């Protein structure tokens, strides 16, 4: 596999990770809404709270993993925006004579 092909696959994988990260963010928002919708008079409020808290925490831990993996493909840049974005560059070597 030459460098150009590897770069394309890296870009595709980084885009897949970004999509997954955004889906996990939506999952967290849904869990927050579920927590807000729990009524104190509900018989199963403890179970609903546990389920929503699990979904939120699970999404958060997966987001952290995705963030760490994504650093490899984005040269240190993550969703947090705390790192400077350094463009990745590659120069294809000339074929041997």
mmCIF file of N, CA, C and O in Angstrom:
data_model
loop_
_atom_site.group_PDB
_atom_site.id
_atom_site.type_symbol
_atom_site.label_atom_id
_atom_site.label_comp_id
_atom_site.label_asym_id
_atom_site.label_seq_id
_atom_site.Cartn_x
_atom_site.Cartn_y
_atom_site.Cartn_z
ATOM 1 N N UNK A 1 0.860 -1.170 0.000
ATOM 2 C CA UNK A 1 0.000 0.000 0.000
ATOM 3 C C UNK A 1 0.904 1.230 0.000
ATOM 4 O O UNK A 1 1.799 1.364 0.822
ATOM 5 N N UNK A 2 0.694 2.093 -0.952
ATOM 6 C CA UNK A 2 1.528 3.299 -0.999
ATOM 7 C C UNK A 2 0.990 4.344 -0.029
ATOM 8 O O UNK A 2 -0.088 4.202 0.540
ATOM 9 N N UNK A 3 1.758 5.400 0.164
ATOM 10 C CA UNK A 3 1.401 6.429 1.136
ATOM 11 C C UNK A 3 0.102 7.133 0.827
ATOM 12 O O UNK A 3 -0.654 7.483 1.728
ATOM 13 N N UNK A 4 -0.178 7.366 -0.458
ATOM 14 C CA UNK A 4 -1.412 8.051 -0.830
ATOM 15 C C UNK A 4 -2.637 7.238 -0.459
ATOM 16 O O UNK A 4 -3.631 7.764 0.039
ATOM 17 N N UNK A 5 -2.563 5.933 -0.698
ATOM 18 C CA UNK A 5 -3.678 5.055 -0.344
ATOM 19 C C UNK A 5 -3.863 5.011 1.172
ATOM 20 O O UNK A 5 -4.982 5.071 1.676
ATOM 21 N N UNK A 6 -2.762 4.928 1.888
ATOM 22 C CA UNK A 6 -2.833 4.910 3.351
ATOM 23 C C UNK A 6 -3.448 6.196 3.873
ATOM 24 O O UNK A 6 -4.229 6.181 4.830
ATOM 25 N N UNK A 7 -3.116 7.310 3.247
ATOM 26 C CA UNK A 7 -3.664 8.596 3.680
ATOM 27 C C UNK A 7 -5.174 8.641 3.460
ATOM 28 O O UNK A 7 -5.924 9.127 4.305
ATOM 29 N N UNK A 8 -5.633 8.103 2.330
ATOM 30 C CA UNK A 8 -7.069 8.065 2.042
ATOM 31 C C UNK A 8 -7.785 7.199 3.068
ATOM 32 O O UNK A 8 -8.820 7.593 3.615
ATOM 33 N N UNK A 9 -7.222 6.013 3.350
ATOM 34 C CA UNK A 9 -7.835 5.144 4.363
ATOM 35 C C UNK A 9 -7.828 5.815 5.732
ATOM 36 O O UNK A 9 -8.779 5.694 6.497
ATOM 37 N N UNK A 10 -6.773 6.521 6.063
ATOM 38 C CA UNK A 10 -6.709 7.247 7.327
ATOM 39 C C UNK A 10 -7.789 8.306 7.419
ATOM 40 O O UNK A 10 -8.433 8.471 8.457
ATOM 41 N N UNK A 11 -8.010 9.036 6.320
ATOM 42 C CA UNK A 11 -9.054 10.062 6.294
ATOM 43 C C UNK A 11 -10.439 9.440 6.462
ATOM 44 O O UNK A 11 -11.290 9.971 7.174
ATOM 45 N N UNK A 12 -10.659 8.317 5.782
ATOM 46 C CA UNK A 12 -11.957 7.643 5.883
ATOM 47 C C UNK A 12 -12.190 7.175 7.314
ATOM 48 O O UNK A 12 -13.271 7.364 7.881
ATOM 49 N N UNK A 13 -11.166 6.575 7.925
ATOM 50 C CA UNK A 13 -11.321 6.083 9.287
ATOM 51 C C UNK A 13 -11.548 7.242 10.251
ATOM 52 O O UNK A 13 -12.365 7.146 11.166
ATOM 53 N N UNK A 14 -10.842 8.354 10.049
ATOM 54 C CA UNK A 14 -11.039 9.525 10.917
ATOM 55 C C UNK A 14 -12.467 10.047 10.788
ATOM 56 O O UNK A 14 -13.087 10.424 11.784
ATOM 57 N N UNK A 15 -13.010 10.051 9.577
ATOM 58 C CA UNK A 15 -14.402 10.484 9.378
ATOM 59 C C UNK A 15 -15.381 9.534 10.060
ATOM 60 O O UNK A 15 -16.386 9.964 10.642
ATOM 61 N N UNK A 16 -15.093 8.232 10.005
ATOM 62 C CA UNK A 16 -15.952 7.259 10.677
ATOM 63 C C UNK A 16 -15.922 7.486 12.191
ATOM 64 O O UNK A 16 -16.967 7.436 12.849
ATOM 65 N N UNK A 17 -14.746 7.756 12.727
ATOM 66 C CA UNK A 17 -14.623 8.013 14.156
ATOM 67 C C UNK A 17 -15.382 9.275 14.552
ATOM 68 O O UNK A 17 -16.038 9.319 15.591
ATOM 69 N N UNK A 18 -15.304 10.303 13.709
ATOM 70 C CA UNK A 18 -16.016 11.544 13.994
ATOM 71 C C UNK A 18 -17.528 11.304 14.014
ATOM 72 O O UNK A 18 -18.230 11.785 14.902
ATOM 73 N N UNK A 19 -18.005 10.527 13.058
ATOM 74 C CA UNK A 19 -19.440 10.213 13.012
ATOM 75 C C UNK A 19 -19.863 9.442 14.254
ATOM 76 O O UNK A 19 -20.917 9.709 14.838
ATOM 77 N N UNK A 20 -19.043 8.489 14.673
ATOM 78 C CA UNK A 20 -19.344 7.704 15.870
ATOM 79 C C UNK A 20 -19.330 8.598 17.101
ATOM 80 O O UNK A 20 -20.193 8.489 17.969
ATOM 81 N N UNK A 21 -18.363 9.520 17.172
ATOM 82 C CA UNK A 21 -18.258 10.443 18.294
ATOM 83 C C UNK A 21 -19.520 11.304 18.396
ATOM 84 O O UNK A 21 -20.070 11.496 19.470
ATOM 85 N N UNK A 22 -19.984 11.791 17.258
ATOM 86 C CA UNK A 22 -21.184 12.629 17.248
ATOM 87 C C UNK A 22 -22.423 11.820 17.650
ATOM 88 O O UNK A 22 -23.305 12.324 18.356
ATOM 89 N N UNK A 23 -22.488 10.555 17.220
ATOM 90 C CA UNK A 23 -23.608 9.703 17.622
ATOM 91 C C UNK A 23 -23.588 9.458 19.129
ATOM 92 O O UNK A 23 -24.644 9.437 19.777
ATOM 93 N N UNK A 24 -22.398 9.299 19.691
ATOM 94 C CA UNK A 24 -22.289 9.131 21.144
ATOM 95 C C UNK A 24 -22.710 10.402 21.872
ATOM 96 O O UNK A 24 -23.334 10.344 22.933
ATOM 97 N N UNK A 25 -22.378 11.558 21.302
ATOM 98 C CA UNK A 25 -22.822 12.824 21.893
ATOM 99 C C UNK A 25 -24.344 12.921 21.909
ATOM 100 O O UNK A 25 -24.939 13.376 22.897
ATOM 101 N N UNK A 26 -24.979 12.466 20.821
ATOM 102 C CA UNK A 26 -26.443 12.443 20.777
ATOM 103 C C UNK A 26 -27.009 11.478 21.819
ATOM 104 O O UNK A 26 -28.043 11.750 22.431
ATOM 105 N N UNK A 27 -26.309 10.365 22.013
ATOM 106 C CA UNK A 27 -26.744 9.394 23.022
ATOM 107 C C UNK A 27 -26.681 10.009 24.421
ATOM 108 O O UNK A 27 -27.574 9.778 25.240
ATOM 109 N N UNK A 28 -25.664 10.795 24.678
ATOM 110 C CA UNK A 28 -25.558 11.471 25.976
ATOM 111 C C UNK A 28 -26.702 12.466 26.171
ATOM 112 O O UNK A 28 -27.293 12.540 27.249
ATOM 113 N N UNK A 29 -27.003 13.229 25.135
ATOM 114 C CA UNK A 29 -28.097 14.197 25.232
ATOM 115 C C UNK A 29 -29.429 13.499 25.496
ATOM 116 O O UNK A 29 -30.246 13.977 26.283
ATOM 117 N N UNK A 30 -29.633 12.349 24.827
ATOM 118 C CA UNK A 30 -30.858 11.589 25.040
ATOM 119 C C UNK A 30 -30.924 11.087 26.484
ATOM 120 O O UNK A 30 -31.986 11.134 27.117
ATOM 121 N N UNK A 31 -29.798 10.620 27.020
ATOM 122 C CA UNK A 31 -29.770 10.137 28.406
ATOM 123 C C UNK A 31 -30.069 11.276 29.374
ATOM 124 O O UNK A 31 -30.780 11.078 30.372
ATOM 125 N N UNK A 32 -29.561 12.466 29.097
ATOM 126 C CA UNK A 32 -29.859 13.618 29.949
ATOM 127 C C UNK A 32 -31.346 13.933 29.924
ATOM 128 O O UNK A 32 -31.945 14.249 30.957
ATOM 129 N N UNK A 33 -31.952 13.844 28.747
ATOM 130 C CA UNK A 33 -33.382 14.114 28.629
ATOM 131 C C UNK A 33 -34.193 13.058 29.371
ATOM 132 O O UNK A 33 -35.176 13.371 30.027
ATOM 133 N N UNK A 34 -33.745 11.790 29.277
ATOM 134 C CA UNK A 34 -34.433 10.726 30.000
ATOM 135 C C UNK A 34 -34.364 10.964 31.508
ATOM 136 O O UNK A 34 -35.330 10.715 32.222
ATOM 137 N N UNK A 35 -33.223 11.434 31.989
ATOM 138 C CA UNK A 35 -33.092 11.755 33.411
ATOM 139 C C UNK A 35 -34.044 12.873 33.808
ATOM 140 O O UNK A 35 -34.668 12.823 34.864
ATOM 141 N N UNK A 36 -34.152 13.861 32.949
ATOM 142 C CA UNK A 36 -35.027 14.997 33.256
ATOM 143 C C UNK A 36 -36.497 14.596 33.237
ATOM 144 O O UNK A 36 -37.315 15.197 33.947
ATOM 145 N N UNK A 37 -36.835 13.565 32.475
ATOM 146 C CA UNK A 37 -38.232 13.143 32.342
ATOM 147 C C UNK A 37 -38.691 12.185 33.437
ATOM 148 O O UNK A 37 -39.873 11.856 33.497
ATOM 149 N N UNK A 38 -37.780 11.735 34.284
ATOM 150 C CA UNK A 38 -38.173 10.809 35.354
ATOM 151 C C UNK A 38 -39.030 11.551 36.377
ATOM 152 O O UNK A 38 -38.652 12.605 36.877
ATOM 153 N N UNK A 39 -40.168 10.981 36.663
ATOM 154 C CA UNK A 39 -41.076 11.586 37.632
ATOM 155 C C UNK A 39 -40.865 10.923 38.994
ATOM 156 O O UNK A 39 -40.646 9.718 39.087
ATOM 157 N N UNK A 40 -40.923 11.705 40.036
ATOM 158 C CA UNK A 40 -40.726 11.170 41.378
ATOM 159 C C UNK A 40 -41.816 10.184 41.784
ATOM 160 O O UNK A 40 -41.598 9.318 42.615
ATOM 161 N N UNK A 41 -42.970 10.300 41.171
ATOM 162 C CA UNK A 41 -44.073 9.403 41.502
ATOM 163 C C UNK A 41 -44.009 8.082 40.728
ATOM 164 O O UNK A 41 -44.809 7.183 40.987
ATOM 165 N N UNK A 42 -43.062 7.954 39.821
ATOM 166 C CA UNK A 42 -42.936 6.737 39.009
ATOM 167 C C UNK A 42 -42.441 5.574 39.872
ATOM 168 O O UNK A 42 -41.499 5.711 40.642
ATOM 169 N N UNK A 43 -43.076 4.421 39.730
ATOM 170 C CA UNK A 43 -42.703 3.240 40.514
ATOM 171 C C UNK A 43 -41.306 2.716 40.156
ATOM 172 O O UNK A 43 -40.633 2.139 40.992
ATOM 173 N N UNK A 44 -40.896 2.914 38.921
ATOM 174 C CA UNK A 44 -39.620 2.370 38.462
ATOM 175 C C UNK A 44 -38.578 3.468 38.252
ATOM 176 O O UNK A 44 -37.700 3.350 37.411
ATOM 177 N N UNK A 45 -38.655 4.522 39.038
ATOM 178 C CA UNK A 45 -37.744 5.655 38.836
ATOM 179 C C UNK A 45 -36.290 5.278 39.088
ATOM 180 O O UNK A 45 -35.400 5.765 38.397
ATOM 181 N N UNK A 46 -36.035 4.392 40.056
ATOM 182 C CA UNK A 46 -34.650 3.992 40.335
ATOM 183 C C UNK A 46 -34.053 3.253 39.142
ATOM 184 O O UNK A 46 -32.919 3.527 38.740
ATOM 185 N N UNK A 47 -34.819 2.337 38.559
ATOM 186 C CA UNK A 47 -34.338 1.594 37.398
ATOM 187 C C UNK A 47 -34.128 2.507 36.202
ATOM 188 O O UNK A 47 -33.151 2.376 35.470
ATOM 189 N N UNK A 48 -35.047 3.438 36.013
ATOM 190 C CA UNK A 48 -34.906 4.389 34.897
ATOM 191 C C UNK A 48 -33.687 5.272 35.102
ATOM 192 O O UNK A 48 -32.959 5.574 34.157
ATOM 193 N N UNK A 49 -33.460 5.695 36.340
ATOM 194 C CA UNK A 49 -32.293 6.522 36.638
ATOM 195 C C UNK A 49 -31.013 5.740 36.370
ATOM 196 O O UNK A 49 -30.082 6.258 35.750
ATOM 197 N N UNK A 50 -30.959 4.492 36.818
ATOM 198 C CA UNK A 50 -29.772 3.661 36.596
ATOM 199 C C UNK A 50 -29.506 3.466 35.110
ATOM 200 O O UNK A 50 -28.361 3.546 34.656
ATOM 201 N N UNK A 51 -30.553 3.208 34.339
ATOM 202 C CA UNK A 51 -30.397 2.988 32.900
ATOM 203 C C UNK A 51 -29.897 4.250 32.197
ATOM 204 O O UNK A 51 -28.987 4.193 31.369
ATOM 205 N N UNK A 52 -30.483 5.385 32.530
ATOM 206 C CA UNK A 52 -30.073 6.640 31.899
ATOM 207 C C UNK A 52 -28.647 7.011 32.304
ATOM 208 O O UNK A 52 -27.853 7.469 31.472
ATOM 209 N N UNK A 53 -28.308 6.804 33.577
ATOM 210 C CA UNK A 53 -26.952 7.106 34.040
ATOM 211 C C UNK A 53 -25.941 6.185 33.368
ATOM 212 O O UNK A 53 -24.852 6.624 32.973
ATOM 213 N N UNK A 54 -26.284 4.914 33.215
ATOM 214 C CA UNK A 54 -25.391 3.980 32.520
ATOM 215 C C UNK A 54 -25.177 4.420 31.085
ATOM 216 O O UNK A 54 -24.043 4.432 30.591
ATOM 217 N N UNK A 55 -26.257 4.763 30.373
ATOM 218 C CA UNK A 55 -26.131 5.191 28.979
ATOM 219 C C UNK A 55 -25.254 6.427 28.859
ATOM 220 O O UNK A 55 -24.440 6.539 27.948
ATOM 221 N N UNK A 56 -25.423 7.364 29.780
ATOM 222 C CA UNK A 56 -24.616 8.580 29.746
ATOM 223 C C UNK A 56 -23.137 8.260 30.001
ATOM 224 O O UNK A 56 -22.261 8.680 29.255
ATOM 225 N N UNK A 57 -22.867 7.490 31.051
ATOM 226 C CA UNK A 57 -21.481 7.157 31.393
ATOM 227 C C UNK A 57 -20.817 6.285 30.339
ATOM 228 O O UNK A 57 -19.642 6.461 30.022
ATOM 229 N N UNK A 58 -21.577 5.341 29.777
ATOM 230 C CA UNK A 58 -21.028 4.482 28.731
ATOM 231 C C UNK A 58 -20.661 5.303 27.500
ATOM 232 O O UNK A 58 -19.587 5.121 26.919
ATOM 233 N N UNK A 59 -21.531 6.207 27.107
ATOM 234 C CA UNK A 59 -21.237 7.067 25.957
ATOM 235 C C UNK A 59 -20.017 7.938 26.249
ATOM 236 O O UNK A 59 -19.164 8.130 25.379
ATOM 237 N N UNK A 60 -19.914 8.448 27.478
ATOM 238 C CA UNK A 60 -18.772 9.294 27.832
ATOM 239 C C UNK A 60 -17.463 8.514 27.756
ATOM 240 O O UNK A 60 -16.478 9.009 27.209
ATOM 241 N N UNK A 61 -17.441 7.293 28.276
ATOM 242 C CA UNK A 61 -16.200 6.516 28.234
ATOM 243 C C UNK A 61 -15.831 6.151 26.801
ATOM 244 O O UNK A 61 -14.659 6.190 26.422
ATOM 245 N N UNK A 62 -16.829 5.836 25.983
ATOM 246 C CA UNK A 62 -16.540 5.530 24.578
ATOM 247 C C UNK A 62 -16.044 6.770 23.827
ATOM 248 O O UNK A 62 -15.190 6.673 22.946
ATOM 249 N N UNK A 63 -16.580 7.943 24.173
ATOM 250 C CA UNK A 63 -16.121 9.180 23.541
ATOM 251 C C UNK A 63 -14.655 9.437 23.872
ATOM 252 O O UNK A 63 -13.895 9.889 23.018
ATOM 253 N N UNK A 64 -14.248 9.135 25.085
ATOM 254 C CA UNK A 64 -12.855 9.312 25.457
ATOM 255 C C UNK A 64 -11.944 8.362 24.678
ATOM 256 O O UNK A 64 -10.857 8.751 24.234
ATOM 257 N N UNK A 65 -12.399 7.133 24.482
ATOM 258 C CA UNK A 65 -11.620 6.168 23.698
ATOM 259 C C UNK A 65 -11.511 6.631 22.254
ATOM 260 O O UNK A 65 -10.426 6.621 21.656
ATOM 261 N N UNK A 66 -12.633 7.041 21.672
ATOM 262 C CA UNK A 66 -12.626 7.520 20.283
ATOM 263 C C UNK A 66 -11.703 8.729 20.149
ATOM 264 O O UNK A 66 -10.953 8.847 19.187
ATOM 265 N N UNK A 67 -11.737 9.599 21.138
ATOM 266 C CA UNK A 67 -10.885 10.788 21.117
ATOM 267 C C UNK A 67 -9.410 10.399 21.081
ATOM 268 O O UNK A 67 -8.627 10.975 20.325
ATOM 269 N N UNK A 68 -9.031 9.399 21.863
ATOM 270 C CA UNK A 68 -7.641 8.954 21.897
ATOM 271 C C UNK A 68 -7.234 8.285 20.578
ATOM 272 O O UNK A 68 -6.140 8.512 20.073
ATOM 273 N N UNK A 69 -8.118 7.457 20.018
ATOM 274 C CA UNK A 69 -7.825 6.792 18.754
ATOM 275 C C UNK A 69 -7.747 7.816 17.627
ATOM 276 O O UNK A 69 -6.889 7.739 16.743
ATOM 277 N N UNK A 70 -8.618 8.799 17.680
ATOM 278 C CA UNK A 70 -8.682 9.792 16.615
ATOM 279 C C UNK A 70 -7.421 10.646 16.554
ATOM 280 O O UNK A 70 -7.062 11.150 15.503
ATOM 281 N N UNK A 71 -6.736 10.783 17.673
ATOM 282 C CA UNK A 71 -5.482 11.547 17.681
ATOM 283 C C UNK A 71 -4.492 10.990 16.667
ATOM 284 O O UNK A 71 -3.733 11.729 16.063
ATOM 285 N N UNK A 72 -4.502 9.676 16.504
ATOM 286 C CA UNK A 72 -3.580 9.028 15.576
ATOM 287 C C UNK A 72 -3.841 9.507 14.152
ATOM 288 O O UNK A 72 -2.912 9.773 13.395
ATOM 289 N N UNK A 73 -5.110 9.646 13.802
ATOM 290 C CA UNK A 73 -5.473 9.978 12.434
ATOM 291 C C UNK A 73 -5.527 11.481 12.176
ATOM 292 O O UNK A 73 -5.490 11.907 11.039
ATOM 293 N N UNK A 74 -5.631 12.268 13.217
ATOM 294 C CA UNK A 74 -5.711 13.715 13.043
ATOM 295 C C UNK A 74 -4.470 14.409 13.582
ATOM 296 O O UNK A 74 -4.486 15.594 13.862
ATOM 297 N N UNK A 75 -3.400 13.648 13.769
ATOM 298 C CA UNK A 75 -2.108 14.204 14.167
ATOM 299 C C UNK A 75 -2.212 15.033 15.442
ATOM 300 O O UNK A 75 -1.722 16.152 15.521
ATOM 301 N N UNK A 76 -2.886 14.506 16.452
ATOM 302 C CA UNK A 76 -2.955 15.179 17.746
ATOM 303 C C UNK A 76 -4.179 16.043 17.951
ATOM 304 O O UNK A 76 -4.438 16.485 19.049
ATOM 305 N N UNK A 77 -4.955 16.298 16.914
ATOM 306 C CA UNK A 77 -6.137 17.144 17.056
ATOM 307 C C UNK A 77 -7.301 16.311 17.560
ATOM 308 O O UNK A 77 -7.543 15.208 17.095
ATOM 309 N N UNK A 78 -8.038 16.840 18.545
ATOM 310 C CA UNK A 78 -9.195 16.124 19.068
ATOM 311 C C UNK A 78 -10.399 17.036 19.097
ATOM 312 O O UNK A 78 -10.306 18.225 18.809
ATOM 313 N N UNK A 79 -11.533 16.484 19.485
ATOM 314 C CA UNK A 79 -12.780 17.245 19.532
ATOM 315 C C UNK A 79 -12.754 18.350 20.577
ATOM 316 O O UNK A 79 -13.468 19.317 20.468
ATOM 317 N N UNK A 80 -11.937 18.149 21.615
ATOM 318 C CA UNK A 80 -11.889 19.136 22.678
ATOM 319 C C UNK A 80 -11.364 20.480 22.207
ATOM 320 O O UNK A 80 -11.648 21.503 22.810
ATOM 321 N N UNK A 81 -10.615 20.477 21.131
ATOM 322 C CA UNK A 81 -10.093 21.728 20.593
ATOM 323 C C UNK A 81 -8.981 22.325 21.431
ATOM 324 O O UNK A 81 -8.622 23.478 21.249
ATOM 325 N N UNK A 82 -8.409 21.533 22.335
ATOM 326 C CA UNK A 82 -7.355 22.070 23.186
ATOM 327 C C UNK A 82 -5.986 21.932 22.547
ATOM 328 O O UNK A 82 -5.040 22.529 23.009
ATOM 329 N N UNK A 83 -5.893 21.166 21.485
ATOM 330 C CA UNK A 83 -4.610 20.971 20.824
ATOM 331 C C UNK A 83 -4.569 21.731 19.511
ATOM 332 O O UNK A 83 -5.571 21.894 18.841
ATOM 333 N N UNK A 84 -3.393 22.144 19.154
ATOM 334 C CA UNK A 84 -3.217 22.846 17.882
ATOM 335 C C UNK A 84 -3.343 21.835 16.746
ATOM 336 O O UNK A 84 -2.785 20.741 16.799
ATOM 337 N N UNK A 85 -4.060 22.201 15.717
ATOM 338 C CA UNK A 85 -4.218 21.327 14.563
ATOM 339 C C UNK A 85 -3.011 21.488 13.667
ATOM 340 O O UNK A 85 -2.708 22.581 13.194
ATOM 341 N N UNK A 86 -2.312 20.392 13.456
ATOM 342 C CA UNK A 86 -1.145 20.389 12.585
ATOM 343 C C UNK A 86 -1.515 19.566 11.365
ATOM 344 O O UNK A 86 -1.829 18.385 11.491
ATOM 345 N N UNK A 87 -1.500 20.191 10.174
ATOM 346 C CA UNK A 87 -1.892 19.423 8.998
ATOM 347 C C UNK A 87 -0.926 18.264 8.752
ATOM 348 O O UNK A 87 0.275 18.405 8.903
ATOM 349 N N UNK A 88 -1.488 17.124 8.400
ATOM 350 C CA UNK A 88 -0.684 15.956 8.087
ATOM 351 C C UNK A 88 -0.270 16.056 6.626
ATOM 352 O O UNK A 88 -1.080 16.348 5.752
ATOM 353 N N UNK A 89 0.983 15.824 6.368
ATOM 354 C CA UNK A 89 1.440 15.866 4.982
ATOM 355 C C UNK A 89 2.272 14.627 4.694
ATOM 356 O O UNK A 89 2.878 14.035 5.591
ATOM 357 N N UNK A 90 2.287 14.241 3.451
ATOM 358 C CA UNK A 90 3.046 13.072 3.023
ATOM 359 C C UNK A 90 3.569 13.357 1.629
ATOM 360 O O UNK A 90 2.843 13.857 0.768
ATOM 361 N N UNK A 91 4.819 13.033 1.421
ATOM 362 C CA UNK A 91 5.419 13.186 0.092
ATOM 363 C C UNK A 91 5.746 11.798 -0.423
ATOM 364 O O UNK A 91 6.501 11.056 0.213
ATOM 365 N N UNK A 92 5.159 11.461 -1.553
ATOM 366 C CA UNK A 92 5.390 10.142 -2.146
ATOM 367 C C UNK A 92 6.825 10.077 -2.649
ATOM 368 O O UNK A 92 7.266 10.932 -3.434
ATOM 369 N N UNK A 93 7.595 9.083 -2.218
ATOM 370 C CA UNK A 93 8.966 8.976 -2.714
ATOM 371 C C UNK A 93 8.986 8.607 -4.189
ATOM 372 O O UNK A 93 8.078 7.959 -4.695
ATOM 373 N N UNK A 94 10.036 9.036 -4.847
ATOM 374 C CA UNK A 94 10.192 8.721 -6.267
ATOM 375 C C UNK A 94 10.491 7.241 -6.424
ATOM 376 O O UNK A 94 11.178 6.654 -5.575
ATOM 377 N N UNK A 95 10.000 6.611 -7.476
ATOM 378 C CA UNK A 95 10.310 5.186 -7.672
ATOM 379 C C UNK A 95 11.809 5.006 -7.950
ATOM 380 O O UNK A 95 12.438 5.888 -8.537
ATOM 381 N N UNK A 96 12.359 3.882 -7.522
ATOM 382 C CA UNK A 96 13.787 3.646 -7.787
ATOM 383 C C UNK A 96 14.035 3.488 -9.277
ATOM 384 O O UNK A 96 13.205 2.956 -10.007
ATOM 385 N N UNK A 97 15.194 3.922 -9.701
ATOM 386 C CA UNK A 97 15.539 3.826 -11.146
ATOM 387 C C UNK A 97 15.997 2.460 -11.518
ATOM 388 O O UNK A 97 16.552 1.684 -10.968
#
